[in-house]
Short mmCIF file of C-alpha atoms and ligand atoms in Angstrom, two decimals:
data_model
loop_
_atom_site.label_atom_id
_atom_site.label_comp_id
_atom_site.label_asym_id
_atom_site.label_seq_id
_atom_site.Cartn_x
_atom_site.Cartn_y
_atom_site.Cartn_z
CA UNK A 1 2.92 11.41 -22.83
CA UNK A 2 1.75 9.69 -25.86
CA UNK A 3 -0.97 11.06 -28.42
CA UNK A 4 -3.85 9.43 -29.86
CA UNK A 5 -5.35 10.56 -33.46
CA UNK A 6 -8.49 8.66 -33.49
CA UNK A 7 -9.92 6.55 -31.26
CA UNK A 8 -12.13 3.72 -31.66
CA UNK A 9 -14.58 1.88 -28.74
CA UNK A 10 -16.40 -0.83 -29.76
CA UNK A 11 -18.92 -2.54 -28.01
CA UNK A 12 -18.34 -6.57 -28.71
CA UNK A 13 -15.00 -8.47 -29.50
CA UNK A 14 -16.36 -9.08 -33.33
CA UNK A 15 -15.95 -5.23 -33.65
CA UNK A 16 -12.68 -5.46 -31.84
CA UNK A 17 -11.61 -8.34 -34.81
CA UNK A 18 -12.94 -6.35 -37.55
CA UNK A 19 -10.78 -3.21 -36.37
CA UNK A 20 -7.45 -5.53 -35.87
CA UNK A 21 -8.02 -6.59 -39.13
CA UNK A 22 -8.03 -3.10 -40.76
CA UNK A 23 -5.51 -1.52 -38.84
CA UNK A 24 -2.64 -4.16 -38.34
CA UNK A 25 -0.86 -1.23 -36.01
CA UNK A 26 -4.10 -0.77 -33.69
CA UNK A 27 -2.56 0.06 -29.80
CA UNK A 28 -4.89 -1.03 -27.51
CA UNK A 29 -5.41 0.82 -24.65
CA UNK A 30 -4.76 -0.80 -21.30
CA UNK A 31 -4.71 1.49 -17.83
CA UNK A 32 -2.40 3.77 -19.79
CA UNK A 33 0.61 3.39 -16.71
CA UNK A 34 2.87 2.31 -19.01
CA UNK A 35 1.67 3.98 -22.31
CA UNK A 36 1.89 7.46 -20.38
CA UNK A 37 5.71 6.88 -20.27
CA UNK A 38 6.07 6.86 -23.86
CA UNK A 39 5.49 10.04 -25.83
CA UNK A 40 4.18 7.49 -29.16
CA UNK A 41 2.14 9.18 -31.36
CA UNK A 42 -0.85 6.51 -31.71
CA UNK A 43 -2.66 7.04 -35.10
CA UNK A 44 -4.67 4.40 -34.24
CA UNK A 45 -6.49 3.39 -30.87
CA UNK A 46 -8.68 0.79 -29.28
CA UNK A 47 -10.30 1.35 -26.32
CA UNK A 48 -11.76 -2.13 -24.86
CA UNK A 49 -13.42 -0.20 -22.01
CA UNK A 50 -17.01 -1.05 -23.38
CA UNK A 51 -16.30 -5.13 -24.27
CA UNK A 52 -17.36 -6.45 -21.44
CA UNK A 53 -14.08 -7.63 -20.08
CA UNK A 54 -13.84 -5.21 -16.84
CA UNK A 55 -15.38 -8.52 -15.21
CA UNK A 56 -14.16 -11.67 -13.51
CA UNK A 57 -16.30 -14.74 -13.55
CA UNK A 58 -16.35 -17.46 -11.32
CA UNK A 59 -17.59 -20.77 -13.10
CA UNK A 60 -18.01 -24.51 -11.55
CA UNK A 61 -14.52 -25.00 -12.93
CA UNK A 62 -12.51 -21.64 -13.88
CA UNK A 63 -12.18 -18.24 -12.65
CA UNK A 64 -11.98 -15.97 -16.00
CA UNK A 65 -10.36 -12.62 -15.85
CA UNK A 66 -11.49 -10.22 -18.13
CA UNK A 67 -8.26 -8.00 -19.68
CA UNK A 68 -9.77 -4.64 -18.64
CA UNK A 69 -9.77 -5.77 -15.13
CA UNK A 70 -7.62 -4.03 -12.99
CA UNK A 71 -4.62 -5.06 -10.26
CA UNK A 72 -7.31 -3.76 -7.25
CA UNK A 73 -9.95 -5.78 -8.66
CA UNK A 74 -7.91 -8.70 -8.69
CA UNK A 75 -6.89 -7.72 -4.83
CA UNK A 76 -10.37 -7.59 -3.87
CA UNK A 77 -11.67 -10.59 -5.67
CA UNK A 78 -13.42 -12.87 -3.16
CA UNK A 79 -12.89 -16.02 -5.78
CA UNK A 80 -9.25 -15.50 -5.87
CA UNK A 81 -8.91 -14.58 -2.44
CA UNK A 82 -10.24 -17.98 -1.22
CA UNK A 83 -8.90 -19.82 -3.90
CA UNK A 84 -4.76 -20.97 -4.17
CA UNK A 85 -3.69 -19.15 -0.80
CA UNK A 86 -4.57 -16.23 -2.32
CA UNK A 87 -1.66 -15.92 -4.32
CA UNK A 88 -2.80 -13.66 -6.96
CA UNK A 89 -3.98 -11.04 -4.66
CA UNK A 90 -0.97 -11.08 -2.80
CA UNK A 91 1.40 -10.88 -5.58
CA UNK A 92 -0.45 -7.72 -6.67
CA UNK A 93 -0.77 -6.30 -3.50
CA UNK A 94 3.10 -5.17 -3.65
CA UNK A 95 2.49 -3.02 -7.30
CA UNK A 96 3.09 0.66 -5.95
CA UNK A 97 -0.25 1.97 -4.36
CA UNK A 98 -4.21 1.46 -4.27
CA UNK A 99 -4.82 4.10 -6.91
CA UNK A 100 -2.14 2.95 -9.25
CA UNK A 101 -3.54 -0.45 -9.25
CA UNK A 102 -6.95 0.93 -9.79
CA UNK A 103 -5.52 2.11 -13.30
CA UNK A 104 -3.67 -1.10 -14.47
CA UNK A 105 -4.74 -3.41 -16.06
CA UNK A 106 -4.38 -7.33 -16.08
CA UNK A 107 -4.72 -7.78 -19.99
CA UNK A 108 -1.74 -5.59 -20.55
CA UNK A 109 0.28 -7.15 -17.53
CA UNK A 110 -0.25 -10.45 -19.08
CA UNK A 111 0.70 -9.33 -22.68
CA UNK A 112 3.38 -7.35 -21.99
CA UNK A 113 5.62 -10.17 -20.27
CA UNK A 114 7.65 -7.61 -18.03
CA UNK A 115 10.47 -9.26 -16.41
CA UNK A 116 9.88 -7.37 -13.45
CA UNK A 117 6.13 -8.58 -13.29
CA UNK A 118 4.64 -9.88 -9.89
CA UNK A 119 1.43 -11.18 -11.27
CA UNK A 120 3.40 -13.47 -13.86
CA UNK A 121 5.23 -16.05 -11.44
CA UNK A 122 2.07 -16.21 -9.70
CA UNK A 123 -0.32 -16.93 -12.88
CA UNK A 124 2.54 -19.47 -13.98
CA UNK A 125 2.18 -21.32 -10.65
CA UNK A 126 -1.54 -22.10 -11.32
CA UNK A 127 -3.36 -23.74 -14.48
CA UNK A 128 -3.79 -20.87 -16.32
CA UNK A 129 -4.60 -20.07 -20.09
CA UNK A 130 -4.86 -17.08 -22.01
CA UNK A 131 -7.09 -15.99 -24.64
CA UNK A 132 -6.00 -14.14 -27.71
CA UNK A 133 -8.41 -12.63 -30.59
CA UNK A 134 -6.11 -13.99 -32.92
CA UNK A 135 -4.06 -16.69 -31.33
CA UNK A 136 -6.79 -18.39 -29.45
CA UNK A 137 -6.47 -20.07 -26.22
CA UNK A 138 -3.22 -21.20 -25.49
CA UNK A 139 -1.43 -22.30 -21.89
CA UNK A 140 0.64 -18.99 -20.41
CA UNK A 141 3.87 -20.92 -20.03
CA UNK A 142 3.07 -21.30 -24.35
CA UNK A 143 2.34 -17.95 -24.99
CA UNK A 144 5.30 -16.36 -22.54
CA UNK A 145 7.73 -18.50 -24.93
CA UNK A 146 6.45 -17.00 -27.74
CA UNK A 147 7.70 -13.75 -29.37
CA UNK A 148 5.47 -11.00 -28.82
CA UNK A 149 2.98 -10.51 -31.58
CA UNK A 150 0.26 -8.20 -32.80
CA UNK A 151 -2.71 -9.55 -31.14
CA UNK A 152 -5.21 -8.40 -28.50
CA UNK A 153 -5.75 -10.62 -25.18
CA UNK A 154 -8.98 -10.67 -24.00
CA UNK A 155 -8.98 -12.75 -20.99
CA UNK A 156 -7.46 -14.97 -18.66
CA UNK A 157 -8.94 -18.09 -17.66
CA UNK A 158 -7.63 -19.91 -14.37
CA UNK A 159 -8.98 -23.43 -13.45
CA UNK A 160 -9.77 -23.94 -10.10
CA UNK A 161 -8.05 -26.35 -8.56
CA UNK A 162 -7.00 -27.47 -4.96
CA UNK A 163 -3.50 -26.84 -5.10
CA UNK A 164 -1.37 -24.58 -2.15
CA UNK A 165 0.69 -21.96 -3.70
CA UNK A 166 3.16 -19.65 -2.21
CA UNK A 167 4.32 -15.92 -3.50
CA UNK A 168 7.48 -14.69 -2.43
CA UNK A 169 9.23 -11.26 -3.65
CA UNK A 170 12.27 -8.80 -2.54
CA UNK A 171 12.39 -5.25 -2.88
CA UNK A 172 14.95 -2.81 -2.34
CA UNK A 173 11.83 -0.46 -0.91
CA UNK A 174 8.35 -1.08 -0.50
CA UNK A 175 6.97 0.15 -3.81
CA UNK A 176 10.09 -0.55 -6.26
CA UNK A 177 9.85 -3.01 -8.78
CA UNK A 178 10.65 -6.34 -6.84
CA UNK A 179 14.40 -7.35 -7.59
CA UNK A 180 13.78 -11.12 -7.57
CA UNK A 181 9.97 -13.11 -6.88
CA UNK A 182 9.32 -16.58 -6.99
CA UNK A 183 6.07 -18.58 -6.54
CA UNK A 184 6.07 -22.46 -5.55
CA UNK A 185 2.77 -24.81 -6.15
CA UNK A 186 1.71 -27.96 -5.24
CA UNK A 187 -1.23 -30.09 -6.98
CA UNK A 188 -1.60 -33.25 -5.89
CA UNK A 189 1.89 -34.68 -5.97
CA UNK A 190 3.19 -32.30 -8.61
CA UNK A 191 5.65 -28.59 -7.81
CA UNK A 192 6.26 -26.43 -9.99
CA UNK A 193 8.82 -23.61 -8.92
CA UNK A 194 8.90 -20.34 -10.99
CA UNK A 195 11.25 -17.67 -10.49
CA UNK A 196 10.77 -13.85 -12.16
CA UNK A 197 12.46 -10.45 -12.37
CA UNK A 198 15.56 -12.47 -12.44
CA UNK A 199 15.60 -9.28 -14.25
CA UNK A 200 14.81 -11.63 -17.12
CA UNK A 201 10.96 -12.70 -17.58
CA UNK A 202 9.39 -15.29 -15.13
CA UNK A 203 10.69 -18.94 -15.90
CA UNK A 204 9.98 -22.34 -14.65
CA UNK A 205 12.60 -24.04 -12.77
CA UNK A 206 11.80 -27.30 -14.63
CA UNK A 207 14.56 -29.90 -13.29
CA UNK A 208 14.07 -28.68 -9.56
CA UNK A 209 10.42 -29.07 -10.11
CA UNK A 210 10.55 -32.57 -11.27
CA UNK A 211 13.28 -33.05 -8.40
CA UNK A 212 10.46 -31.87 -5.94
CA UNK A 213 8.04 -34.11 -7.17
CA UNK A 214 9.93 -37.42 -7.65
CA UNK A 215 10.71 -37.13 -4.16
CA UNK A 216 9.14 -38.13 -1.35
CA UNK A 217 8.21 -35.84 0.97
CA UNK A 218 11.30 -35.63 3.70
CA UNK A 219 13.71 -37.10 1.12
CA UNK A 220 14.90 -34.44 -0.77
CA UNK A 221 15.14 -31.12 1.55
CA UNK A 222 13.78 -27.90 0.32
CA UNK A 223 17.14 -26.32 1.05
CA UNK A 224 19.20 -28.80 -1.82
CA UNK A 225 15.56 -27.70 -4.54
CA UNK A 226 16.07 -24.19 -4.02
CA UNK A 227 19.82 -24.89 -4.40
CA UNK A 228 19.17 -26.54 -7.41
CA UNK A 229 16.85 -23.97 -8.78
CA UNK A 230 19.29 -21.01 -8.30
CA UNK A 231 21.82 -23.29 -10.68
CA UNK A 232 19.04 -24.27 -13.74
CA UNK A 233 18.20 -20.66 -14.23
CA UNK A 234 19.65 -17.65 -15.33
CA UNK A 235 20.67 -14.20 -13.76
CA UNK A 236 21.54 -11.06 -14.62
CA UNK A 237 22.94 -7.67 -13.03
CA UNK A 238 21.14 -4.03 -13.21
CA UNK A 239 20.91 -1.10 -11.03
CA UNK A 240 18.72 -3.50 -8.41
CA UNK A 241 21.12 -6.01 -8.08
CA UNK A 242 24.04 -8.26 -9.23
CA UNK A 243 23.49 -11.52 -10.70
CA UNK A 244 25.31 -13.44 -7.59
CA UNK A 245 23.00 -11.82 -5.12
CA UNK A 246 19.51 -12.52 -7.12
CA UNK A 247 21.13 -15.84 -7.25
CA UNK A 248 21.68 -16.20 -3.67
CA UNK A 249 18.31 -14.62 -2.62
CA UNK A 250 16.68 -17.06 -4.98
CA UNK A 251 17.78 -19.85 -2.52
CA UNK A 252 15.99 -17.60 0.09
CA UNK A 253 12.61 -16.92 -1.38
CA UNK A 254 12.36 -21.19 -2.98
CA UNK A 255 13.12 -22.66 0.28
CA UNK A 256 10.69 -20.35 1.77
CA UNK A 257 7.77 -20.52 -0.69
CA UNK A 258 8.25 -24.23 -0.29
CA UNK A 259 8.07 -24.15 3.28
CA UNK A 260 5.16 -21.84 3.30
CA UNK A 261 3.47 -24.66 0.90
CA UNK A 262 3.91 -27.07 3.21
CA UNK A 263 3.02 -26.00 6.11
CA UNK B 1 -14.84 14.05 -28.59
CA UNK B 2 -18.31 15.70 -26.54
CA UNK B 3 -18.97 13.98 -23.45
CA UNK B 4 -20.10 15.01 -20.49
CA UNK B 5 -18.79 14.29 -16.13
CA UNK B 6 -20.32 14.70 -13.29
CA UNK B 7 -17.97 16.11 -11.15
CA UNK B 8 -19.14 16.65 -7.49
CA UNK B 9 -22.06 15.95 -8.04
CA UNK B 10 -22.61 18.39 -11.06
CA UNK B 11 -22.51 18.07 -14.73
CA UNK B 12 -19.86 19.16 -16.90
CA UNK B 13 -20.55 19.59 -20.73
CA UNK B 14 -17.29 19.19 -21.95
CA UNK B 15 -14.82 18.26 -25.50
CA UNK B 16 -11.54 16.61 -24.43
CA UNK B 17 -9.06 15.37 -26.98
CA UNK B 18 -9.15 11.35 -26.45
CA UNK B 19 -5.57 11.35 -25.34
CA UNK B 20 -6.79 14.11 -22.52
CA UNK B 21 -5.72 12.70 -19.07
CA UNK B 22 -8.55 13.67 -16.09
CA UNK B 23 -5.77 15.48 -14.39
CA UNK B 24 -5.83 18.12 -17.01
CA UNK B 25 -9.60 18.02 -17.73
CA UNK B 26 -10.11 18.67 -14.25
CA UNK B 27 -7.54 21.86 -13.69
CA UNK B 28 -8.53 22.96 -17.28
CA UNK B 29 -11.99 23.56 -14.76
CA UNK B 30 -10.40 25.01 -11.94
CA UNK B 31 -10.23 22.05 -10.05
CA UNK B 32 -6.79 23.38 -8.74
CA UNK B 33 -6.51 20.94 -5.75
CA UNK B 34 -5.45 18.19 -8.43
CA UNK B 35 -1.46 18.04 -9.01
CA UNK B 36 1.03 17.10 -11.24
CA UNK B 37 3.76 15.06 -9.16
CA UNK B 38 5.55 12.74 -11.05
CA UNK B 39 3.20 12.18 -13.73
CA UNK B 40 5.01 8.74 -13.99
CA UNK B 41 1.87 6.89 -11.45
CA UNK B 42 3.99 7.11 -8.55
CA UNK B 43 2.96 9.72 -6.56
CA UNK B 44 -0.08 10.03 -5.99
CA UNK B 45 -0.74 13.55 -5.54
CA UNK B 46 -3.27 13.97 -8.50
CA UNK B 47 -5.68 11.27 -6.36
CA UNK B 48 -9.28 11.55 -7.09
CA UNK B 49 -12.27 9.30 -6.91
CA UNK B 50 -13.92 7.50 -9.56
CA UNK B 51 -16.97 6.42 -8.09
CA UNK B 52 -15.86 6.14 -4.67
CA UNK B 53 -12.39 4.55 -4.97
CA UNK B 54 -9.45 6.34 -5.65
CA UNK B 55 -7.55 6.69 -8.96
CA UNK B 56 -4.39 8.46 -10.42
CA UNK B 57 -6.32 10.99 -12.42
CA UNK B 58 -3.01 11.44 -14.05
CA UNK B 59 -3.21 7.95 -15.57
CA UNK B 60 -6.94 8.07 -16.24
CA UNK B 61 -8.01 8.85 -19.79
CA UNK B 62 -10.82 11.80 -19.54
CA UNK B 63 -13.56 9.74 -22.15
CA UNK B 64 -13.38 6.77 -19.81
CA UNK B 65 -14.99 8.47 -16.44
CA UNK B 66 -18.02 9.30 -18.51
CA UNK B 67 -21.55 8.41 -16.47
CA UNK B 68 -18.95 8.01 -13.57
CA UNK B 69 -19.12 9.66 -10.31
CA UNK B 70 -15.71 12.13 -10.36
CA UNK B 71 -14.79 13.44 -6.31
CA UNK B 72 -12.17 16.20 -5.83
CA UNK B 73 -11.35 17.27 -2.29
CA UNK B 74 -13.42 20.34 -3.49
CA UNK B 75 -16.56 18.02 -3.41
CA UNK B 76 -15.42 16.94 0.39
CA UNK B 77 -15.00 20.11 2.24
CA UNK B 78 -16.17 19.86 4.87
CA UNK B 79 -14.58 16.00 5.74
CA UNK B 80 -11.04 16.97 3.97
CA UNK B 81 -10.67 20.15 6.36
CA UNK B 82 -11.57 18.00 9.27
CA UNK B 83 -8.20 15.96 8.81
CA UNK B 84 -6.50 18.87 7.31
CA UNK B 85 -6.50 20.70 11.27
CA UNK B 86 -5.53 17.18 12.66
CA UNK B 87 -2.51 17.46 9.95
CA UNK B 88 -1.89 20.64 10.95
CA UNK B 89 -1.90 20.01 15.04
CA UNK B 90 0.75 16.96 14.28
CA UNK B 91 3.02 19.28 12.50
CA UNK B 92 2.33 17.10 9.38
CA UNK B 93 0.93 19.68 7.18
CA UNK B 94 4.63 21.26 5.42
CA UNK B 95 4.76 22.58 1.97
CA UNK B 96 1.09 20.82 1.67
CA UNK B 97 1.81 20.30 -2.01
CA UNK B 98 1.32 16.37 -1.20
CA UNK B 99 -2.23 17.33 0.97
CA UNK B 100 -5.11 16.83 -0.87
CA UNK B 101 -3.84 13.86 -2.92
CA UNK B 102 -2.78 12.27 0.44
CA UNK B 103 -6.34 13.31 2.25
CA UNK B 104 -8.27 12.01 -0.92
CA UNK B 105 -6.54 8.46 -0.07
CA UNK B 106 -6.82 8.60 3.82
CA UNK B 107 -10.81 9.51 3.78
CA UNK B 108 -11.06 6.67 0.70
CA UNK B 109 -9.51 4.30 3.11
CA UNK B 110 -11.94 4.85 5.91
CA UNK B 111 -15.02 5.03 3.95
CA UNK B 112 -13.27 1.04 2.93
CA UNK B 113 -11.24 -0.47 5.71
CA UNK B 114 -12.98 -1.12 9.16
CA UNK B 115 -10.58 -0.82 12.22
CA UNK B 116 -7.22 -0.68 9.74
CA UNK B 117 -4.15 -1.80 11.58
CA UNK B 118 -0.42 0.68 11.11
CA UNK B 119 0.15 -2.14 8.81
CA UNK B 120 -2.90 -2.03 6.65
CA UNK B 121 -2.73 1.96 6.73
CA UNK B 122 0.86 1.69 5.51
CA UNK B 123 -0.20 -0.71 2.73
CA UNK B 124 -3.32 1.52 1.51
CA UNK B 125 -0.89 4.71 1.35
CA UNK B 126 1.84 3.00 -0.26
CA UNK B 127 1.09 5.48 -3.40
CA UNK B 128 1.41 8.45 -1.47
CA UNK B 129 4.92 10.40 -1.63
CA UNK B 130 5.45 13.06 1.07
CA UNK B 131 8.92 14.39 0.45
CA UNK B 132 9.15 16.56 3.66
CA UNK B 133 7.95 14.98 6.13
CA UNK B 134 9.20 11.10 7.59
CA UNK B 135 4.77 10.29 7.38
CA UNK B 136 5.07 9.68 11.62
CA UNK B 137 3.14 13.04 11.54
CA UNK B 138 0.91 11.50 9.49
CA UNK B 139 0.38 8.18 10.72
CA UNK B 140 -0.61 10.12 14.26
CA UNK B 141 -3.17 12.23 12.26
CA UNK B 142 -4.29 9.48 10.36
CA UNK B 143 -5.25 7.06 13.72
CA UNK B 144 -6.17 10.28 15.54
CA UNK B 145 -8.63 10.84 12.81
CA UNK B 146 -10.05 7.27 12.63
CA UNK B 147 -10.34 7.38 16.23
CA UNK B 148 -12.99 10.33 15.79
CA UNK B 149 -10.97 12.74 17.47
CA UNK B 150 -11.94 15.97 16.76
CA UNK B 151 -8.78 18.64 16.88
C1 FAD C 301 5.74 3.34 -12.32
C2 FAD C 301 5.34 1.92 -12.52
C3 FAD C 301 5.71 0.94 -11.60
C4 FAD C 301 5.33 -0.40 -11.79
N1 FAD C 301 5.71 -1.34 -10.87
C5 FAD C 301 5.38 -2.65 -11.08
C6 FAD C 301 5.77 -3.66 -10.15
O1 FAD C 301 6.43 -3.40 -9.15
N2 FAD C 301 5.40 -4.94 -10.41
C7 FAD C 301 4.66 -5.28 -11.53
O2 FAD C 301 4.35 -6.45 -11.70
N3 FAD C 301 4.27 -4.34 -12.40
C8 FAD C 301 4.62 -3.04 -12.21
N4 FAD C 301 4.24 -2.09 -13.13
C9 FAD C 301 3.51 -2.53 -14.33
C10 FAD C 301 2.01 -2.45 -14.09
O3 FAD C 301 1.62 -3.36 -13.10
C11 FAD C 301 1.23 -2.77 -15.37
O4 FAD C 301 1.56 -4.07 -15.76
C12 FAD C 301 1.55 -1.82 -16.50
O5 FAD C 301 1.30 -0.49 -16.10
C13 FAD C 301 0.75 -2.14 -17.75
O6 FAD C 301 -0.60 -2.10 -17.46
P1 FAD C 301 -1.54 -0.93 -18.03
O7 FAD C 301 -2.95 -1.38 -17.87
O8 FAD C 301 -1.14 0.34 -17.41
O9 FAD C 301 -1.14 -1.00 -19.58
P2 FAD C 301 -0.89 0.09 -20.72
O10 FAD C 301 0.18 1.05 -20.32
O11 FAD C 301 -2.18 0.67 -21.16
O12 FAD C 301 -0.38 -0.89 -21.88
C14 FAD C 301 0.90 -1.50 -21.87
C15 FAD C 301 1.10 -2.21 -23.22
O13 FAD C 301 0.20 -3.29 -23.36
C16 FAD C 301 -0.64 -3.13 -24.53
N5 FAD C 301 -1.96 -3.65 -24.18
C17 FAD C 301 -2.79 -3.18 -23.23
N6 FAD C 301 -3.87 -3.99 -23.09
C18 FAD C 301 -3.71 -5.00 -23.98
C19 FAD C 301 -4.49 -6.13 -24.32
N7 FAD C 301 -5.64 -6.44 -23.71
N8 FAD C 301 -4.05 -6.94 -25.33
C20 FAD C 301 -2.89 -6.65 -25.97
N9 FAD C 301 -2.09 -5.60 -25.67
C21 FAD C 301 -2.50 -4.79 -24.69
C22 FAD C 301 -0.61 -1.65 -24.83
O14 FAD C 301 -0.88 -1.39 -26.19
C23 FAD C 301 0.81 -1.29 -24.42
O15 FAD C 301 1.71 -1.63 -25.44
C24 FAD C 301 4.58 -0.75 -12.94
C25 FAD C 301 4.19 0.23 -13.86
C26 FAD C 301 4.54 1.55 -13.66
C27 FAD C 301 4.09 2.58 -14.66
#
């Protein structure tokens, strides 16, 4: 268990800048699920619990996501239940139980970049940005290829948009970390494919998107996409599974996100 | 830091360290019901509610329930011991050292889900580990309880 010398709580993200800027080594606090593990000793943290980011907010054109708000939230949202098949919700709905994910946050799930994550291959399937104190706004796919900095995120801002999108994930038991997920959109004519805990971070399959979307439907089977999305990315082994099986099973869960899409 | 919880229904003056988990604040007031499990967010057996929905008070930092509404099963008497005799009558009820983590969740999901299915009861207790017993015992007493069956 980690220990915290002081603690700071400030009430607007100006504050929040002001304390970045005079502690460089500030640890923001998130749900604590992850800090817990740890036994740091924090000289210095920032509790965002009074920013006004516990909150998400539907617009004409976006759905923003505060960073305090947590996995249940997001599982309960009406806004994100109606909107891309519900995608979001679902892919948090697997993250061990109801209580856990009333702890968790999505501002640390985002910043983090787990390679196990659920929630990432799902945000990368949509249009979504995130915002940093420092960094700005920036497109996820940007800031996941970045190396992880000292910055705060504050929210996440989805635009809404018609597209279908499919979550798929495989677990050795129902509330492990999944062992392979992937998540398939469509908007207008243009897939994107994204395939996470590979155990390596969330990644788009770029060529067998673009192979998806140059073809017509019924020319290119999703069978020979998922085929050729299990060869553009990478795998590795760990005490889930081997690198040939999360390559095989990524076959499994493209073809069927794709399906799922289209039906 | 000085803050002060209302915890079933009654105020608590109270100085936690800001790294204090609830878990502790809350047995450090002889709320013994709450547990220590895994203390990794797994379990679930330290399961209170934070106004109304249920939390890992093992993951929740003390200073951040302040001007909540805290529940223990102590605050629920009357409605925990209700399901604790079905428990009992489906053999469910072993070492108990899982109980009133696992009742805290079942009651939470009544008060939420209308007419849950096995599937949606699974889901909703996902976070609750019962190492002796294989939870058919508890998925009786659970639909036996939302059925209004009094044991
Ligand atoms: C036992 C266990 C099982 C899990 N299983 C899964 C799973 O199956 N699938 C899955 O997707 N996830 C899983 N997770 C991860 C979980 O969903 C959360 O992503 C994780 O706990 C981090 O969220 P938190 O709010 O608890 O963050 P914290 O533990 O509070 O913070 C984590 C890190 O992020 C930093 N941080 C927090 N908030 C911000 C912010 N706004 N800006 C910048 N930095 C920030 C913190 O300083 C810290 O370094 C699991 C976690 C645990 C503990």
């Amino acid at each position: 268990m980690f220990t915290i010398e002081s603690l700071h709580q400030p009430q607007t993200l100006s504050e929040v800048k002001q304390l970045v800027e005079k502690y460089p080594d500030i640890t923001v606090l998130g749900g604590c699920g992850f800090l817990k593990l740890s036994s740091r000793k924090i000289p210095v943290a920032l509790d965002l619990s009074r920013c006004e980011l516990e909150k998400i907010h539907e617009t004409e054109q976006h759905i923003e996501i505060g960073a305090m708000v947590t996995l249940r939230d997001i599982e309960k949202n009406p806004a994100l239940n109606q909107w891309f098949d519900g995608a979001l919700p679902k892919a948090v709905s697997h993250i061990l139980g109801v209580q856990f994910r009333s702890c968790a946050t999505i501002g640390a799930s985002v910043y983090a970049k787990y390679g196990f994550s659920d929630i990432l291959p799902a945000l990368l399937a949509l249009d979504t940005q995130v915002e940093l104190l420092r960094g700005g706004r920036m497109p996820l796919v940007d800031f996941l290829s970045k190396p992880i900095t000292r910055d705060v995120l504050t929210r996440i801002v989805i635009t809404k948009d018609k597209r279908r999108v499919s979550y798929q994930n495989l677990r050795n038991a129902g509330a492990d970390f999944p062992l392979l997920n992937a998540a398939v959109s469509k908007h207008d004519a243009e897939w994107k494919i994204i395939v996470g805990a590979r155990p390596a971070r969330a990644e788009i399959a770029v060529q067998a998107s673009k192979l998806l979307t140059s073809s017509a439907y019924g020319t290119v089977d999703s069978g020979t996409v998922a085929m050729a999305a299990s060869m553009e990315l990478a795998f590795g082994s760990n005490n889930k599974a081997s690198a040939e099986y999360r390559q095989a099973m990524c076959q499994v869960l493209v073809k069927r996100a794709i399906e799922e899409v289209l039906a | 830091m000085k803050l002060e919880l209302l915890i079933n229904q009654k105020i608590y003056a109270l100085d936690v360290a800001p790294d204090e988990m609830l878990a502790d604040t809350l047995r450090s007031k002889g709320f013994l019901s709450i547990r220590k499990g895994c203390d990794t967010s797994c379990c679930g057996l330290c399961t209170v509610w934070i106004d109304g929905k249920p939390v890992l008070s093992c993951t929740m930092l003390s200073f951040r329930v302040a001007g909540k509404a805290i529940t223990t099963i102590e605050g629920i008497q009357p409605e925990a011991e209700k399901f604790a005799r079905i428990l009992a009558a489906e053999g469910s009820e072993q070492c108990g050292f899982c109980s009133p983590g696992f009742i805290m969740t079942v009651i939470a999901m009544k008060n939420e889900l209308k007419n849950p299915t096995e599937q949606d009861i699974q889901h909703y207790l996902a976070g609750n580990l019962c190492r002796c017993t294989g939870y058919m015992g508890q998925m009786r007493a659970i639909k036996t309880y939302l059925r209004g069956e009094v044991q």
